[in-house]
CSV table of C-alpha atoms in Angstrom, one decimal:
chain,number,residue,atom,x,y,z
J,1110,MET,CA,-39.6,-2.9,17.0
J,1111,GLU,CA,-39.0,-2.3,13.4
J,1112,VAL,CA,-36.0,-3.9,11.6
J,1113,ARG,CA,-34.8,-3.3,8.1
J,1114,PHE,CA,-33.8,-6.3,6.1
J,1115,ARG,CA,-31.5,-6.6,3.1
J,1116,LEU,CA,-31.4,-9.5,0.6
J,1117,PHE,CA,-28.6,-10.1,-1.9
J,1118,ALA,CA,-27.8,-12.0,-5.0
J,1119,SER,CA,-29.8,-15.2,-5.3
J,1120,LEU,CA,-31.8,-14.4,-2.2
J,1121,SER,CA,-33.1,-11.2,-3.6
J,1122,GLU,CA,-33.9,-12.9,-6.9
J,1123,LYS,CA,-35.8,-15.6,-5.1
J,1124,ALA,CA,-37.7,-13.1,-2.9
J,1125,GLY,CA,-38.2,-10.6,-5.7
J,1126,ALA,CA,-37.1,-7.9,-3.2
J,1127,THR,CA,-33.8,-6.4,-2.1
J,1128,GLU,CA,-34.9,-4.8,1.1
J,1129,GLY,CA,-37.8,-3.8,3.4
J,1130,THR,CA,-38.9,-3.5,7.0
J,1131,VAL,CA,-40.4,-6.0,9.4
J,1132,THR,CA,-42.1,-5.3,12.8
J,1133,LEU,CA,-41.1,-7.8,15.4
J,1134,PRO,CA,-41.5,-8.3,19.2
J,1135,GLY,CA,-38.8,-6.8,21.4
J,1136,ASN,CA,-37.0,-10.1,22.2
J,1137,ALA,CA,-36.9,-11.3,18.5
J,1138,THR,CA,-33.8,-12.9,17.1
J,1139,VAL,CA,-32.4,-13.1,13.6
J,1140,ARG,CA,-34.1,-16.5,13.3
J,1141,ASP,CA,-37.5,-14.9,14.0
J,1142,LEU,CA,-36.8,-12.2,11.3
J,1143,TRP,CA,-36.0,-14.9,8.8
J,1144,GLY,CA,-39.2,-16.8,9.7
J,1145,GLU,CA,-41.1,-13.7,9.0
J,1146,LEU,CA,-39.3,-13.2,5.6
J,1147,VAL,CA,-40.1,-16.9,4.6
J,1148,SER,CA,-43.8,-16.2,5.3
J,1149,ARG,CA,-43.6,-13.1,3.2
J,1150,PHE,CA,-41.5,-14.6,0.4
J,1151,PRO,CA,-42.2,-18.4,0.4
J,1152,ALA,CA,-39.4,-19.0,-2.2
J,1153,LEU,CA,-36.9,-18.2,0.6
J,1154,ALA,CA,-37.9,-21.6,2.3
J,1155,ASP,CA,-35.6,-23.3,-0.2
J,1156,THR,CA,-32.3,-21.3,-0.6
J,1157,GLY,CA,-30.0,-24.2,-1.2
J,1158,PHE,CA,-27.6,-22.9,1.5
J,1159,VAL,CA,-27.8,-21.5,5.0
J,1160,PRO,CA,-27.5,-17.7,4.5
J,1161,LEU,CA,-24.8,-15.7,6.3
J,1162,VAL,CA,-26.2,-13.0,8.6
J,1163,ALA,CA,-25.0,-9.5,9.2
J,1164,CYS,CA,-26.4,-7.3,11.9
J,1165,ASP,CA,-25.6,-3.6,11.2
J,1166,MET,CA,-23.0,-4.9,8.7
J,1167,GLU,CA,-21.2,-7.1,11.2
J,1168,TYR,CA,-21.3,-10.9,10.8
J,1169,ALA,CA,-23.7,-12.4,13.4
J,1170,GLY,CA,-25.3,-15.6,14.4
J,1171,TRP,CA,-28.9,-16.8,13.9
J,1172,ASP,CA,-29.6,-16.5,17.5
J,1173,SER,CA,-28.4,-12.9,17.8
J,1174,SER,CA,-30.9,-10.5,19.4
J,1175,LEU,CA,-32.2,-7.8,17.2
J,1176,GLU,CA,-32.3,-5.3,20.0
J,1177,ASP,CA,-30.7,-2.1,18.9
J,1178,VAL,CA,-30.1,-3.5,15.4
J,1179,ALA,CA,-31.2,-1.3,12.6
J,1180,GLU,CA,-30.4,-3.5,9.6
J,1181,VAL,CA,-30.0,-7.2,9.0
J,1182,GLY,CA,-28.5,-8.5,5.8
J,1183,PHE,CA,-29.0,-12.1,4.6
J,1184,LEU,CA,-26.1,-13.1,2.4
J,1185,PRO,CA,-25.4,-16.1,0.2
J,1186,PRO,CA,-21.9,-17.6,0.7
J,1187,VAL,CA,-19.7,-14.9,-0.8
J,1188,SER,CA,-18.0,-15.3,-4.2
J,1189,GLY,CA,-16.0,-12.1,-4.7
J,1190,GLY,CA,-12.4,-12.1,-5.9
V,825,MET,CA,-6.5,2.5,-0.2
V,826,ILE,CA,-9.6,0.4,-0.2
V,827,ARG,CA,-11.9,0.6,-3.2
V,828,LEU,CA,-15.1,-1.0,-4.5
V,829,GLN,CA,-15.3,0.6,-7.9
V,830,ALA,CA,-17.3,0.5,-11.1
V,831,GLU,CA,-14.3,1.7,-13.1
V,832,SER,CA,-11.3,-0.4,-14.3
V,833,ILE,CA,-8.7,-1.3,-11.8
V,834,ARG,CA,-5.4,0.5,-12.6
V,835,LEU,CA,-2.6,-1.4,-11.1
V,836,GLU,CA,-0.1,1.5,-11.2
V,837,ASP,CA,-2.4,3.5,-9.0
V,838,LEU,CA,-2.5,0.8,-6.4
V,839,VAL,CA,1.3,0.3,-6.5
V,840,GLN,CA,1.7,4.1,-6.2
V,841,ALA,CA,-0.6,4.0,-3.2
V,842,VAL,CA,1.4,1.5,-1.2
V,843,GLN,CA,5.0,1.9,-2.3
V,844,ASP,CA,7.4,4.2,-0.6
V,845,ASP,CA,11.2,4.4,-0.4
V,846,ALA,CA,11.3,2.5,2.9
V,847,HIS,CA,9.1,-0.4,1.7
V,848,GLY,CA,10.7,-1.7,-1.4
V,849,ALA,CA,9.1,-5.1,-1.7
V,850,VAL,CA,5.7,-5.1,-3.3
V,851,ALA,CA,3.6,-8.2,-3.7
V,852,ILE,CA,0.5,-8.1,-5.9
V,853,PHE,CA,-2.3,-10.4,-6.6
V,854,LEU,CA,-4.5,-9.7,-9.6
V,855,GLY,CA,-7.7,-11.7,-10.3
V,856,THR,CA,-9.0,-11.4,-13.9
V,857,VAL,CA,-12.1,-12.8,-15.5
V,858,ARG,CA,-11.5,-16.2,-17.0
V,859,ASP,CA,-13.3,-17.4,-20.1
V,860,HIS,CA,-14.4,-20.7,-18.7
V,861,ASN,CA,-15.6,-22.1,-15.4
V,862,ILE,CA,-16.7,-25.7,-14.5
V,863,GLY,CA,-16.7,-26.6,-18.2
V,864,ARG,CA,-18.9,-23.7,-19.3
V,865,LYS,CA,-17.8,-20.9,-21.7
V,866,VAL,CA,-18.2,-17.7,-19.8
V,867,LEU,CA,-19.4,-14.6,-21.6
V,868,TYR,CA,-19.2,-12.0,-18.9
V,869,LEU,CA,-19.7,-11.5,-15.1
V,870,GLU,CA,-21.7,-9.2,-13.0
V,871,TYR,CA,-20.6,-8.5,-9.4
V,872,GLU,CA,-23.1,-7.4,-6.8
V,873,ALA,CA,-22.0,-6.1,-3.4
V,874,TYR,CA,-23.4,-5.2,0.0
V,875,THR,CA,-21.5,-2.0,-0.7
V,876,ASP,CA,-20.9,-0.4,2.7
V,877,MET,CA,-20.3,-3.7,4.5
V,878,ALA,CA,-17.9,-4.9,1.7
V,879,VAL,CA,-15.8,-1.8,2.2
V,880,ARG,CA,-15.8,-2.3,5.9
V,881,GLU,CA,-14.8,-5.9,5.5
V,882,MET,CA,-12.0,-5.0,3.2
V,883,GLU,CA,-10.8,-2.4,5.7
V,884,LYS,CA,-10.8,-5.0,8.4
V,885,ILE,CA,-8.7,-7.3,6.2
V,886,ARG,CA,-6.2,-4.5,5.6
V,887,ASP,CA,-6.0,-3.7,9.3
V,888,LEU,CA,-5.6,-7.4,10.3
V,889,ALA,CA,-2.9,-7.9,7.7
V,890,LEU,CA,-1.0,-4.8,8.9
V,891,GLU,CA,-1.2,-6.2,12.4
V,892,LYS,CA,-0.2,-9.8,11.5
V,893,TYR,CA,2.6,-9.0,9.0
V,894,ASP,CA,5.5,-6.6,9.0
V,895,VAL,CA,4.1,-4.6,6.1
V,896,GLY,CA,4.0,-0.8,5.5
V,897,ARG,CA,0.8,-0.4,3.5
V,898,ILE,CA,-1.9,-2.5,1.8
V,899,ALA,CA,-4.3,-1.5,-0.9
V,900,ILE,CA,-7.3,-3.5,-2.0
V,901,ALA,CA,-9.6,-2.8,-5.0
V,902,HIS,CA,-12.6,-4.8,-6.1
V,903,ARG,CA,-14.8,-4.2,-9.1
V,904,SER,CA,-18.6,-4.0,-9.1
V,905,GLY,CA,-21.0,-4.2,-12.0
V,906,ARG,CA,-20.4,-5.9,-15.3
V,907,LEU,CA,-16.9,-7.3,-16.2
V,908,GLU,CA,-15.8,-8.6,-19.5
V,909,ILE,CA,-13.4,-11.6,-20.0
V,910,GLY,CA,-9.8,-10.6,-19.2
V,911,GLU,CA,-10.7,-7.6,-17.0
V,912,ALA,CA,-9.3,-7.4,-13.5
V,913,SER,CA,-12.0,-8.1,-10.8
V,914,VAL,CA,-9.8,-7.7,-7.8
V,915,ALA,CA,-6.3,-6.5,-6.9
V,916,VAL,CA,-4.4,-6.8,-3.6
V,917,VAL,CA,-1.1,-4.9,-3.2
V,918,ALA,CA,1.1,-5.1,-0.1
V,919,ALA,CA,4.4,-3.3,0.4
V,920,SER,CA,7.1,-4.1,3.0
V,921,ALA,CA,10.8,-3.7,3.7
V,922,HIS,CA,11.4,-7.4,3.0
V,923,ARG,CA,9.7,-9.7,0.5
V,924,ALA,CA,8.4,-12.5,2.7
V,925,ALA,CA,6.1,-10.2,4.7
V,926,ALA,CA,4.7,-8.6,1.6
V,927,MET,CA,4.0,-11.9,-0.1
V,928,GLU,CA,2.4,-13.4,3.0
V,929,ALA,CA,0.2,-10.4,3.7
V,930,CYS,CA,-0.9,-10.4,0.0
V,931,ARG,CA,-1.9,-14.0,0.2
V,932,PHE,CA,-3.6,-13.6,3.5
V,933,ALA,CA,-5.6,-10.7,2.2
V,934,ILE,CA,-6.9,-12.3,-1.0
V,935,ASP,CA,-7.7,-15.6,0.8
V,936,ARG,CA,-9.7,-13.8,3.4
V,937,LEU,CA,-11.4,-11.5,0.9
V,938,LYS,CA,-12.8,-14.5,-0.8
V,939,GLU,CA,-14.2,-15.8,2.5
V,940,THR,CA,-15.6,-12.7,4.2
V,941,VAL,CA,-16.2,-9.8,1.8
V,942,PRO,CA,-19.9,-9.6,0.9
V,943,ILE,CA,-19.6,-9.6,-2.9
V,944,TRP,CA,-21.3,-12.1,-5.3
V,945,LYS,CA,-20.5,-13.0,-8.8
V,946,LYS,CA,-23.1,-13.8,-11.4
V,947,GLU,CA,-21.9,-15.7,-14.3
V,948,PHE,CA,-23.4,-15.3,-17.8
V,949,PHE,CA,-22.4,-18.3,-19.9
V,950,GLU,CA,-23.4,-19.8,-23.2
V,951,GLY,CA,-26.9,-21.0,-22.6
V,952,GLY,CA,-27.7,-19.4,-19.2
V,953,GLU,CA,-26.7,-17.5,-16.1
V,954,ALA,CA,-26.0,-18.5,-12.5
V,955,TRP,CA,-25.1,-16.9,-9.2
V,956,ILE,CA,-21.8,-18.3,-8.0
V,957,GLU,CA,-22.0,-19.2,-4.4
V,958,GLY,CA,-18.7,-19.5,-2.5
V,959,ALA,CA,-17.8,-22.1,0.0
V,960,GLY,CA,-18.6,-19.6,2.6
V,961,GLY,CA,-15.5,-20.2,4.7
V,962,PRO,CA,-15.4,-20.3,8.5
V,963,MET,CA,-17.9,-17.5,8.9
V,964,ARG,CA,-20.8,-19.6,7.6
V,965,PRO,CA,-23.2,-20.6,10.3
V,966,VAL,CA,-24.4,-24.2,10.5
W,432,MET,CA,9.3,-13.2,-21.3
W,433,ILE,CA,12.8,-13.0,-19.7
W,434,ARG,CA,14.6,-9.7,-19.7
W,435,LEU,CA,17.7,-8.2,-18.4
W,436,GLN,CA,17.2,-4.6,-19.3
W,437,ALA,CA,18.7,-1.1,-19.0
W,438,GLU,CA,15.3,0.5,-19.4
W,439,SER,CA,12.6,0.9,-16.7
W,440,ILE,CA,10.5,-2.2,-16.0
W,441,ARG,CA,6.9,-1.6,-17.1
W,442,LEU,CA,4.6,-3.8,-15.1
W,443,GLU,CA,1.8,-3.6,-17.5
W,444,ASP,CA,4.0,-5.2,-20.3
W,445,LEU,CA,4.8,-8.1,-18.0
W,446,VAL,CA,1.2,-8.7,-17.0
W,447,GLN,CA,0.2,-8.5,-20.7
W,448,ALA,CA,2.9,-11.1,-21.5
W,449,VAL,CA,1.7,-13.8,-19.0
W,450,GLN,CA,-2.1,-13.2,-18.7
W,451,ASP,CA,-4.6,-14.9,-20.9
W,452,ASP,CA,-8.3,-15.7,-20.6
W,453,ALA,CA,-7.6,-19.2,-19.3
W,454,HIS,CA,-5.1,-18.0,-16.6
W,455,GLY,CA,-7.0,-15.4,-14.6
W,456,ALA,CA,-4.9,-15.4,-11.4
W,457,VAL,CA,-1.8,-13.3,-11.6
W,458,ALA,CA,0.8,-13.0,-8.8
W,459,ILE,CA,3.4,-10.3,-9.0
W,460,PHE,CA,6.5,-9.5,-7.0
W,461,LEU,CA,8.1,-6.2,-7.6
W,462,GLY,CA,11.4,-5.2,-5.9
W,463,THR,CA,12.1,-1.5,-5.8
W,464,VAL,CA,15.2,0.4,-4.5
W,465,ARG,CA,15.0,1.3,-0.9
W,466,ASP,CA,16.5,4.5,0.5
W,467,HIS,CA,18.2,2.8,3.4
W,468,ASN,CA,20.1,-0.4,4.1
W,469,ILE,CA,21.9,-1.7,7.2
W,470,GLY,CA,21.5,1.8,8.7
W,471,ARG,CA,23.0,3.7,5.8
W,472,LYS,CA,21.2,6.3,3.6
W,473,VAL,CA,21.3,4.9,0.1
W,474,LEU,CA,21.7,7.4,-2.8
W,475,TYR,CA,21.4,5.0,-5.8
W,476,LEU,CA,22.4,1.5,-6.9
W,477,GLU,CA,24.3,0.0,-9.8
W,478,TYR,CA,23.6,-3.5,-11.0
W,479,GLU,CA,26.3,-5.5,-12.8
W,480,ALA,CA,25.4,-8.8,-14.4
W,481,TYR,CA,27.1,-11.8,-16.1
W,482,THR,CA,24.7,-11.0,-18.8
W,483,ASP,CA,24.3,-14.1,-20.9
W,484,MET,CA,24.5,-16.4,-17.9
W,485,ALA,CA,22.0,-14.3,-16.0
W,486,VAL,CA,19.5,-14.6,-18.8
W,487,ARG,CA,20.1,-18.4,-18.9
W,488,GLU,CA,19.6,-18.7,-15.1
W,489,MET,CA,16.4,-16.7,-15.3
W,490,GLU,CA,15.2,-19.0,-18.1
W,491,LYS,CA,16.0,-22.0,-15.9
W,492,ILE,CA,14.0,-20.6,-13.0
W,493,ARG,CA,11.1,-20.0,-15.3
W,494,ASP,CA,11.2,-23.5,-16.7
W,495,LEU,CA,11.6,-25.0,-13.2
W,496,ALA,CA,8.7,-23.0,-11.9
W,497,LEU,CA,6.5,-24.1,-14.9
W,498,GLU,CA,7.4,-27.7,-14.1
W,499,LYS,CA,6.9,-27.5,-10.3
W,500,TYR,CA,3.7,-25.4,-10.3
W,501,ASP,CA,0.4,-25.5,-12.3
W,502,VAL,CA,1.0,-22.1,-13.9
W,503,GLY,CA,0.5,-21.0,-17.5
W,504,ARG,CA,3.2,-18.5,-18.0
W,505,ILE,CA,5.9,-16.7,-16.1
W,506,ALA,CA,7.8,-13.5,-16.9
W,507,ILE,CA,10.9,-12.2,-15.2
W,508,ALA,CA,12.6,-8.8,-15.7
W,509,HIS,CA,15.7,-7.5,-14.0
W,510,ARG,CA,17.3,-4.1,-14.4
W,511,SER,CA,21.0,-3.5,-15.2
W,512,GLY,CA,23.0,-0.3,-14.7
W,513,ARG,CA,22.2,2.6,-12.5
W,514,LEU,CA,18.9,2.7,-10.5
W,515,GLU,CA,17.5,5.6,-8.5
W,516,ILE,CA,15.6,5.2,-5.2
W,517,GLY,CA,12.1,3.9,-5.8
W,518,GLU,CA,12.8,2.4,-9.2
W,519,ALA,CA,11.9,-1.3,-9.8
W,520,SER,CA,15.0,-3.5,-10.0
W,521,VAL,CA,13.1,-6.8,-10.5
W,522,ALA,CA,9.7,-8.1,-11.3
W,523,VAL,CA,8.4,-11.6,-11.4
W,524,VAL,CA,4.9,-12.3,-12.8
W,525,ALA,CA,3.2,-15.7,-12.8
W,526,ALA,CA,-0.3,-16.5,-14.2
W,527,SER,CA,-2.4,-19.5,-13.5
W,528,ALA,CA,-6.0,-20.7,-13.5
W,529,HIS,CA,-6.1,-20.7,-9.7
W,530,ARG,CA,-4.4,-18.3,-7.3
W,531,ALA,CA,-2.4,-20.6,-5.0
W,532,ALA,CA,-0.2,-21.9,-7.9
W,533,ALA,CA,0.5,-18.4,-9.2
W,534,MET,CA,1.5,-17.1,-5.8
W,535,GLU,CA,3.7,-20.1,-5.0
W,536,ALA,CA,5.4,-20.0,-8.4
W,537,CYS,CA,6.0,-16.2,-7.9
W,538,ARG,CA,7.6,-16.8,-4.6
W,539,PHE,CA,9.7,-19.7,-5.7
W,540,ALA,CA,11.0,-17.6,-8.7
W,541,ILE,CA,12.0,-14.5,-6.7
W,542,ASP,CA,13.6,-16.6,-3.9
W,543,ARG,CA,15.6,-18.6,-6.4
W,544,LEU,CA,16.6,-15.6,-8.5
W,545,LYS,CA,18.2,-14.1,-5.4
W,546,GLU,CA,20.2,-17.3,-4.9
W,547,THR,CA,21.3,-18.2,-8.4
W,548,VAL,CA,21.2,-15.4,-10.9
W,549,PRO,CA,24.6,-13.8,-11.4
W,550,ILE,CA,23.8,-10.2,-10.8
W,551,TRP,CA,25.5,-7.9,-8.3
W,552,LYS,CA,24.3,-4.7,-6.6
W,553,LYS,CA,26.7,-1.9,-5.8
W,554,GLU,CA,25.3,0.5,-3.2
W,555,PHE,CA,26.2,4.2,-3.3
W,556,PHE,CA,25.4,5.6,0.1
W,557,GLU,CA,26.2,8.8,2.0
W,558,GLY,CA,30.0,8.6,2.6
W,559,GLY,CA,30.9,5.7,0.4
W,560,GLU,CA,30.1,2.8,-1.9
W,561,ALA,CA,30.1,-1.0,-1.5
W,562,TRP,CA,29.4,-4.1,-3.4
W,563,ILE,CA,26.6,-6.0,-1.7
W,564,GLU,CA,27.4,-9.7,-1.5
W,565,GLY,CA,24.6,-12.1,-1.1
W,566,ALA,CA,24.4,-15.1,1.2
W,567,GLY,CA,25.2,-17.1,-1.9
W,568,GLY,CA,22.6,-19.8,-1.1
W,569,PRO,CA,23.0,-23.5,-1.6
W,570,MET,CA,25.1,-23.1,-4.8
W,571,ARG,CA,28.0,-21.6,-2.9
W,572,PRO,CA,30.9,-24.0,-2.7
W,573,VAL,CA,32.7,-24.3,0.6
Q,225,MET,CA,45.1,-25.3,-23.4
Q,226,GLU,CA,43.8,-21.8,-23.3
Q,227,VAL,CA,40.9,-20.8,-21.1
Q,228,ARG,CA,39.1,-17.4,-21.0
Q,229,PHE,CA,38.3,-16.1,-17.5
Q,230,ARG,CA,35.7,-13.6,-16.4
Q,231,LEU,CA,35.7,-11.7,-13.1
Q,232,PHE,CA,32.7,-9.8,-11.7
Q,233,ALA,CA,31.8,-7.1,-9.2
Q,234,SER,CA,34.3,-6.9,-6.3
Q,235,LEU,CA,36.5,-9.6,-7.9
Q,236,SER,CA,37.1,-7.5,-11.1
Q,237,GLU,CA,37.6,-4.4,-9.0
Q,238,LYS,CA,40.3,-6.2,-6.9
Q,239,ALA,CA,42.0,-7.6,-9.9
Q,240,GLY,CA,41.7,-4.5,-12.0
Q,241,ALA,CA,40.5,-6.7,-14.8
Q,242,THR,CA,37.2,-8.1,-16.1
Q,243,GLU,CA,38.5,-10.8,-18.3
Q,244,GLY,CA,41.5,-12.4,-20.1
Q,245,THR,CA,43.0,-15.7,-21.1
Q,246,VAL,CA,45.3,-18.2,-19.3
Q,247,THR,CA,47.3,-21.1,-20.7
Q,248,LEU,CA,47.2,-24.2,-18.6
Q,249,PRO,CA,48.2,-27.9,-18.9
Q,250,GLY,CA,45.5,-30.2,-20.3
Q,251,ASN,CA,44.5,-31.8,-17.0
Q,252,ALA,CA,44.0,-28.4,-15.2
Q,253,THR,CA,41.0,-27.7,-12.9
Q,254,VAL,CA,39.2,-24.6,-11.9
Q,255,ARG,CA,41.3,-24.5,-8.8
Q,256,ASP,CA,44.5,-24.4,-11.0
Q,257,LEU,CA,43.1,-21.6,-13.0
Q,258,TRP,CA,42.3,-19.6,-9.8
Q,259,GLY,CA,45.9,-20.2,-8.6
Q,260,GLU,CA,47.1,-18.7,-11.8
Q,261,LEU,CA,44.8,-15.7,-11.4
Q,262,VAL,CA,46.0,-15.1,-7.8
Q,263,SER,CA,49.6,-15.1,-9.1
Q,264,ARG,CA,48.7,-12.6,-11.8
Q,265,PHE,CA,46.4,-10.5,-9.5
Q,266,PRO,CA,47.7,-10.8,-6.0
Q,267,ALA,CA,44.8,-8.9,-4.5
Q,268,LEU,CA,42.6,-11.9,-5.4
Q,269,ALA,CA,44.3,-13.8,-2.6
Q,270,ASP,CA,42.0,-12.1,-0.1
Q,271,THR,CA,38.5,-12.0,-1.5
Q,272,GLY,CA,36.5,-12.2,1.7
Q,273,PHE,CA,34.4,-15.1,0.3
Q,274,VAL,CA,34.8,-18.2,-1.7
Q,275,PRO,CA,33.8,-17.2,-5.2
Q,276,LEU,CA,31.1,-19.2,-7.1
Q,277,VAL,CA,32.4,-20.8,-10.3
Q,278,ALA,CA,30.7,-21.1,-13.7
Q,279,CYS,CA,32.1,-23.1,-16.5
Q,280,ASP,CA,30.7,-22.0,-19.8
Q,281,MET,CA,27.9,-20.3,-17.8
Q,282,GLU,CA,26.9,-23.3,-15.8
Q,283,TYR,CA,27.6,-23.4,-12.0
Q,284,ALA,CA,30.5,-25.8,-11.4
Q,285,GLY,CA,32.8,-26.9,-8.6
Q,286,TRP,CA,36.4,-26.0,-7.9
Q,287,ASP,CA,37.6,-29.4,-8.9
Q,288,SER,CA,35.9,-29.4,-12.3
Q,289,SER,CA,38.1,-30.2,-15.2
Q,290,LEU,CA,38.7,-27.4,-17.7
Q,291,GLU,CA,38.7,-29.8,-20.6
Q,292,ASP,CA,36.4,-28.5,-23.3
Q,293,VAL,CA,35.7,-25.4,-21.2
Q,294,ALA,CA,36.0,-22.2,-23.1
Q,295,GLU,CA,35.1,-19.7,-20.4
Q,296,VAL,CA,35.3,-19.7,-16.6
Q,297,GLY,CA,33.5,-17.1,-14.5
Q,298,PHE,CA,34.4,-16.3,-10.9
Q,299,LEU,CA,31.4,-14.8,-9.2
Q,300,PRO,CA,30.9,-13.2,-5.8
Q,301,PRO,CA,27.8,-14.4,-3.9
Q,302,VAL,CA,25.0,-13.0,-6.0
Q,303,SER,CA,23.0,-10.0,-4.8
Q,304,GLY,CA,20.4,-9.4,-7.6
Q,305,GLY,CA,16.7,-8.8,-6.9
């Protein structure tokens, strides 16, 4: 299956990319997607924090299944306000 | 009214949006850009957002606050893009019939906004720039 | 800025008066005239004040709030005379470096204002008029 | 000694007066002044509440001495805000 990823703030700066797509096996989880991103963008191996995860714009865990998920966002700890 | 906007926040518009004759108590929190942070002289800020999700999270905060507190209406506005020192980056406005509920709802909403809404601040200070990374709050996975 | 004024309260003026680049968190409470009270349809209000003492009591509240909370500045404005439905009768604005202090100072000031500042509200409702007499708070002798 | 009194809101409506002066013996208290006002304005005998007292614009008690006090305000429970 194909999943779209989004990277924000320091994560997109590290990766040098804000979004893209990754093809993964049907039983893949968020953790698998991240592993794929770290291979593609090695700078993501050292983020300085554990990113927050959003599946289709809802906060989700690292072990969430990607089945029926169109978009996964990886978010630094937020700092709005 | 929930807004993630590139334009200046106009407080009067927000008050107008929540106030009505039955809800006379209006509590407001306004966050403006400070000229210093952790000892550095700040020049300006840039806010980046996961736009659609940020709006959804602000809507959730509004709905939750309306559920938890006896308030009539809540408005939340957050800026995006570049902000100069002194500009308002965020405003939360809550109106209720009695003041305690409005003040509590306002506080709840701003506290939660800072924990859950996917917006990031980049600080441009004398001698450099840096993304500010929040504490992350209870949503942060370990 | 402490004001007991016959003219409309302009929120922007109060925010301007307290905000500065070092105190980016601004908490505001705005009380506006409701169209109903204890089941009656309110037409308008009139506020009477013990003018000089009211200003002194508001100054005391400001000074006490500045002492108790880590805030930079506080402004309080209260209307006198006749007020129509929807008009602001009172505004309290507190600015600090961090939001908790501003919100707590704002709440303290409005709570105390309603207990100690010698101002009285006369309600003109459908079918009559009546002075509203507060609970009196801890200052009330028994 | 001569003391100025001020009445507010429902108290001034009941009395039909907002202010005036009263001459009292040197050791008089706020309570004595009030007694004098009730004689002058009998409607004040039934206020529906115990008025708050301010001596020279500072909250004071009913047994406060009026020595060196220029003005005494009798206040209904406040209802500003």
